[in-house]
Coordinates of C-alpha atoms and ligand atoms in Angstrom, one line a residue:
M1 CA 120.7 38.8 14.6
R2 CA 123.2 36.5 13.0
W3 CA 124.5 38.4 10.0
Q4 CA 128.4 38.3 9.9
G5 CA 129.9 36.7 6.8
R6 CA 126.9 37.0 4.6
R7 CA 126.5 38.7 1.3
Q8 CA 126.1 42.5 1.3
S9 CA 123.7 44.0 -1.3
D10 CA 125.2 46.1 -4.1
N11 CA 121.9 48.1 -4.2
V12 CA 123.2 50.5 -1.5
E13 CA 123.6 54.1 -2.7
D14 CA 125.8 55.8 -0.2
R15 CA 125.1 59.6 -0.2
R16 CA 126.3 60.2 3.3
G17 CA 128.3 63.4 3.6
M18 CA 127.2 64.5 0.2
P19 CA 125.7 68.0 -0.2
V20 CA 122.1 68.1 -1.2
G21 CA 121.8 69.5 -4.8
R22 CA 119.3 71.8 -6.2
L23 CA 117.8 69.5 -8.7
A24 CA 114.4 70.8 -9.6
V25 CA 111.7 68.5 -8.6
G26 CA 108.8 69.2 -11.0
G27 CA 105.9 70.6 -8.8
G28 CA 103.3 68.5 -10.5
L29 CA 105.1 65.2 -10.5
G30 CA 106.7 65.8 -7.1
T31 CA 103.3 66.5 -5.5
I32 CA 101.6 63.4 -7.0
V33 CA 104.3 61.1 -6.0
L34 CA 104.4 62.8 -2.6
L35 CA 100.9 61.7 -1.8
V36 CA 101.9 58.1 -1.9
V37 CA 105.1 58.5 0.1
V38 CA 105.1 56.1 2.9
M39 CA 106.9 56.5 6.2
L40 CA 107.6 54.4 9.2
L41 CA 106.5 57.0 11.6
G42 CA 103.1 58.6 12.1
G43 CA 103.8 61.5 9.8
D44 CA 101.1 63.3 7.8
P45 CA 102.0 63.5 4.1
Q46 CA 100.6 67.0 3.9
A47 CA 102.9 68.2 6.6
L48 CA 105.7 66.6 4.7
L49 CA 104.9 68.8 1.7
Q50 CA 105.9 71.8 3.6
Q51 CA 109.2 70.2 4.6
M52 CA 109.9 69.4 1.0
Q53 CA 111.3 72.8 0.0
P54 CA 114.9 72.7 -1.3
P55 CA 117.3 73.5 1.5
A56 CA 118.7 77.0 1.5
G57 CA 122.3 77.5 0.5
D58 CA 124.9 74.8 1.2
S59 CA 124.7 73.2 -2.2
A60 CA 128.1 74.5 -3.1
A61 CA 129.7 73.1 0.0
G62 CA 132.0 70.1 -0.5
P63 CA 131.3 66.6 0.9
Q64 CA 131.5 66.3 4.6
Q65 CA 133.3 63.6 6.6
V66 CA 131.5 60.3 7.0
D67 CA 131.7 59.0 10.5
P68 CA 133.9 55.9 10.3
A69 CA 132.1 54.6 13.4
E70 CA 129.0 54.1 11.2
Q71 CA 130.8 51.4 9.1
P72 CA 129.6 48.3 11.0
L73 CA 126.0 49.7 10.8
R74 CA 126.4 50.3 7.1
D75 CA 127.7 46.7 6.7
F76 CA 124.7 45.4 8.8
V77 CA 122.0 47.2 6.8
S78 CA 123.7 46.1 3.5
V79 CA 123.4 42.5 4.7
V80 CA 119.8 42.9 5.8
L81 CA 119.0 44.4 2.4
A82 CA 120.6 41.5 0.7
D83 CA 118.6 39.1 2.8
T84 CA 115.4 40.9 1.8
E85 CA 116.4 40.5 -1.9
D86 CA 117.0 36.8 -1.5
V87 CA 113.6 36.2 0.3
W88 CA 111.5 38.4 -2.0
R89 CA 113.1 37.2 -5.2
E90 CA 112.2 33.6 -4.2
L91 CA 108.6 34.5 -3.0
F92 CA 107.9 36.5 -6.1
K93 CA 109.0 33.6 -8.3
T94 CA 107.3 30.8 -6.5
Q95 CA 104.1 32.5 -5.3
I96 CA 103.4 35.4 -7.7
G97 CA 105.1 33.9 -10.8
R98 CA 107.1 37.0 -11.7
D99 CA 110.4 38.6 -11.1
Y100 CA 111.1 40.8 -8.1
R101 CA 112.7 44.2 -8.8
D102 CA 115.3 45.1 -6.2
P103 CA 114.8 48.5 -4.5
K104 CA 117.8 50.7 -3.8
L105 CA 118.7 51.8 -0.3
V106 CA 119.9 55.4 -0.1
L107 CA 122.0 56.2 3.0
Y108 CA 122.1 59.9 3.7
T109 CA 122.9 62.4 6.4
G110 CA 120.5 65.2 7.4
Q111 CA 118.7 65.9 4.2
V112 CA 118.1 64.1 1.0
E113 CA 116.4 64.6 -2.3
S114 CA 114.2 61.9 -3.8
A115 CA 111.8 61.6 -6.7
C116 CA 109.2 62.4 -4.0
G117 CA 110.9 65.7 -3.1
F118 CA 113.3 66.9 -0.4
A119 CA 113.2 65.1 2.9
S120 CA 114.9 65.6 6.2
A121 CA 116.1 62.9 8.6
A122 CA 113.5 64.1 11.2
M123 CA 110.8 62.3 9.1
G124 CA 112.3 59.0 9.8
P125 CA 113.0 56.3 7.2
F126 CA 110.7 56.3 4.1
Y127 CA 110.1 54.6 0.8
C128 CA 109.5 56.6 -2.4
P129 CA 107.5 54.7 -5.0
G130 CA 108.5 57.2 -7.7
D131 CA 112.1 56.0 -7.7
E132 CA 111.7 52.7 -5.9
K133 CA 114.2 53.7 -3.2
V134 CA 114.3 53.4 0.6
Y135 CA 115.8 56.4 2.3
L136 CA 117.6 55.9 5.6
D137 CA 119.7 58.2 7.8
L138 CA 121.8 55.9 9.9
G139 CA 121.4 58.3 12.8
F140 CA 117.8 57.0 13.0
C141 CA 119.1 53.6 14.1
E142 CA 120.8 55.3 17.1
E143 CA 117.5 57.2 17.7
L144 CA 115.6 53.9 17.8
Q145 CA 117.6 53.1 20.9
T146 CA 117.7 56.6 22.5
K147 CA 114.5 58.4 21.5
Y148 CA 112.2 55.4 20.9
Q149 CA 113.7 53.0 23.5
A150 CA 113.8 50.2 21.0
P151 CA 117.3 48.8 21.2
G152 CA 118.9 45.9 19.3
D153 CA 120.1 45.1 15.8
F154 CA 116.9 43.3 14.9
A155 CA 114.9 46.5 15.6
V156 CA 116.9 48.1 12.8
A157 CA 116.3 45.0 10.6
Y158 CA 112.5 45.3 11.2
V159 CA 112.6 49.0 10.2
L160 CA 114.4 48.2 6.9
A161 CA 112.1 45.2 6.3
H162 CA 109.0 47.4 6.8
E163 CA 110.2 49.9 4.2
V164 CA 111.0 47.1 1.8
G165 CA 107.5 45.9 2.6
H166 CA 106.2 49.2 1.1
H167 CA 108.2 48.4 -2.0
V168 CA 106.6 44.9 -2.2
Q169 CA 103.2 46.6 -1.9
N170 CA 104.1 48.9 -4.7
L171 CA 105.2 46.0 -7.0
I172 CA 102.1 43.9 -6.2
G173 CA 99.8 46.9 -6.7
Y174 CA 98.3 47.3 -3.2
S175 CA 99.4 50.9 -2.8
D176 CA 97.8 51.8 -6.2
R177 CA 94.5 50.5 -5.0
V178 CA 94.7 52.7 -1.9
D179 CA 95.8 55.7 -3.8
E180 CA 92.9 55.4 -6.2
Q181 CA 90.5 55.5 -3.3
R182 CA 92.3 58.2 -1.4
G183 CA 91.0 61.1 -3.5
R184 CA 87.4 60.1 -3.2
V185 CA 86.9 59.4 0.5
S186 CA 86.7 61.3 3.8
K187 CA 89.7 62.2 5.8
A188 CA 88.9 59.5 8.4
K189 CA 88.6 56.9 5.7
Q190 CA 91.9 58.0 4.2
N191 CA 93.5 57.5 7.5
E192 CA 92.0 54.0 7.8
L193 CA 93.4 53.1 4.4
S194 CA 96.8 54.4 5.5
V195 CA 96.6 52.3 8.7
R196 CA 95.8 49.2 6.6
L197 CA 98.8 49.8 4.3
E198 CA 101.2 50.4 7.2
L199 CA 100.0 47.2 9.1
Q200 CA 100.4 45.3 5.9
A201 CA 104.0 46.6 5.6
D202 CA 104.6 45.3 9.2
Y203 CA 103.0 42.0 8.2
L204 CA 105.3 41.8 5.1
A205 CA 108.3 42.5 7.4
G206 CA 107.3 39.5 9.5
V207 CA 106.9 37.3 6.3
W208 CA 110.4 38.3 5.4
A209 CA 111.8 37.4 8.8
H210 CA 110.0 34.0 8.7
H211 CA 111.7 33.1 5.4
A212 CA 115.0 34.6 6.3
E213 CA 115.0 32.4 9.4
R214 CA 113.9 29.4 7.5
T215 CA 116.7 29.7 4.9
K216 CA 119.5 31.3 6.9
K217 CA 118.8 30.8 10.6
I218 CA 119.2 34.5 11.3
L219 CA 117.4 34.8 14.6
E220 CA 119.2 34.9 18.0
S221 CA 117.4 34.9 21.3
G222 CA 115.8 38.3 22.0
D223 CA 115.6 39.3 18.3
V224 CA 111.8 38.9 18.0
E225 CA 111.3 41.0 21.1
E226 CA 113.6 43.6 19.6
A227 CA 111.4 43.8 16.5
L228 CA 108.2 43.8 18.5
G229 CA 109.7 46.6 20.7
A230 CA 110.4 48.7 17.6
A231 CA 107.0 48.0 16.1
S232 CA 105.3 49.1 19.3
A233 CA 107.6 52.1 19.6
V234 CA 106.4 53.5 16.3
G235 CA 102.7 52.9 16.9
D236 CA 100.5 56.0 16.5
D237 CA 99.2 55.9 20.0
R238 CA 102.7 55.8 21.5
L239 CA 104.0 58.5 19.2
Q240 CA 101.1 60.8 19.8
K241 CA 101.2 60.3 23.6
Q242 CA 104.9 61.1 23.5
A243 CA 104.4 64.2 21.3
Q244 CA 101.2 65.7 22.7
G245 CA 100.3 63.8 25.8
Y246 CA 97.0 62.4 24.5
I247 CA 95.8 60.3 21.6
V248 CA 93.3 60.9 18.7
P249 CA 92.4 57.6 17.2
D250 CA 90.7 59.1 14.1
S251 CA 94.0 60.7 13.1
F252 CA 95.9 57.5 13.3
T253 CA 97.7 56.7 10.0
H254 CA 100.0 53.8 11.0
G255 CA 98.1 51.7 13.5
T256 CA 98.5 51.3 17.3
S257 CA 101.4 49.7 19.0
A258 CA 99.4 46.6 19.6
Q259 CA 98.2 46.3 16.0
R260 CA 101.7 46.8 14.6
S261 CA 103.2 44.2 16.9
R262 CA 100.3 41.8 16.1
W263 CA 100.7 41.9 12.4
F264 CA 104.5 41.7 12.4
R265 CA 104.2 38.6 14.7
L266 CA 101.5 37.0 12.4
G267 CA 103.7 37.4 9.4
L268 CA 106.7 36.0 11.3
Q269 CA 104.6 33.0 12.4
T270 CA 102.9 32.1 9.1
G271 CA 105.3 33.4 6.4
D272 CA 102.2 33.4 4.3
L273 CA 102.3 36.1 1.6
A274 CA 98.8 35.3 0.4
R275 CA 97.3 36.4 3.7
A276 CA 98.6 39.9 3.2
K277 CA 95.3 40.7 1.4
E278 CA 93.4 40.2 4.6
L279 CA 94.6 43.6 5.6
F280 CA 92.2 45.0 3.1
E281 CA 89.4 42.6 3.8
L282 CA 89.0 42.5 7.5
P283 CA 86.6 45.0 9.2
E284 CA 88.4 47.8 10.9
D285 CA 87.7 46.6 14.4
Q286 CA 89.4 43.3 13.6
L287 CA 92.7 44.7 12.4
Ligands
LIG1 ZN1 105.4 52.5 6.7

């Protein structure tokens, strides 16, 4: 991706090396918000609940060293975040007729507290609608290459654009609609709704890439393949196969590798924000 020399976002909240405090997250509020937490990987929000206990001890420890080798990556994600701000500000103004509200990007190491509760880096990047922040441990970018075999800077850009996609859903109201239904439907139906929301975030990541390319010529050869590689790597089927050796389609919450790549690609090709609603209109077998 061509990114050097462009604006870096000032919405980056750098908490790397900072100890995780013991700020009490109200049980009620934390739990409600938790249900709508959206992650990149095929995690189960209920499983997340158990991880969301405040970490033991440590809170009195001073800040740790931040790895200076992470600086270029920090600069890169700050530029990508700025690029998402530019694209979504314009699309909100011209196509929705209102102002876009920038999300914050929190960089952290190991563990972090959010309005959705405590989280650990093992969960992967996530977006918390309660505070409108995207949470990213830069170590995950390394893992994309090593653990998920999805190398390349544009793989990282896709991940960030996907999480920002969840923010866009939150602002437009798509996530509310899903949350509303979530309490009233079967587990299988809940998973289906979750898949639709995740594929839509992939689509929105593609829409972002389309407009960033149109206005800034960001793509280098191989970039699209890098993003598609990452989208496939975090498909439910691939992750389940990796973790347990077999797949259980009913338990999918994020969509298969093929679905995730397809929707990212469609967003990239069309750049058409209006078509995002198709994710909630198409029958399940056409996703
Ligand atoms: Zn997601």
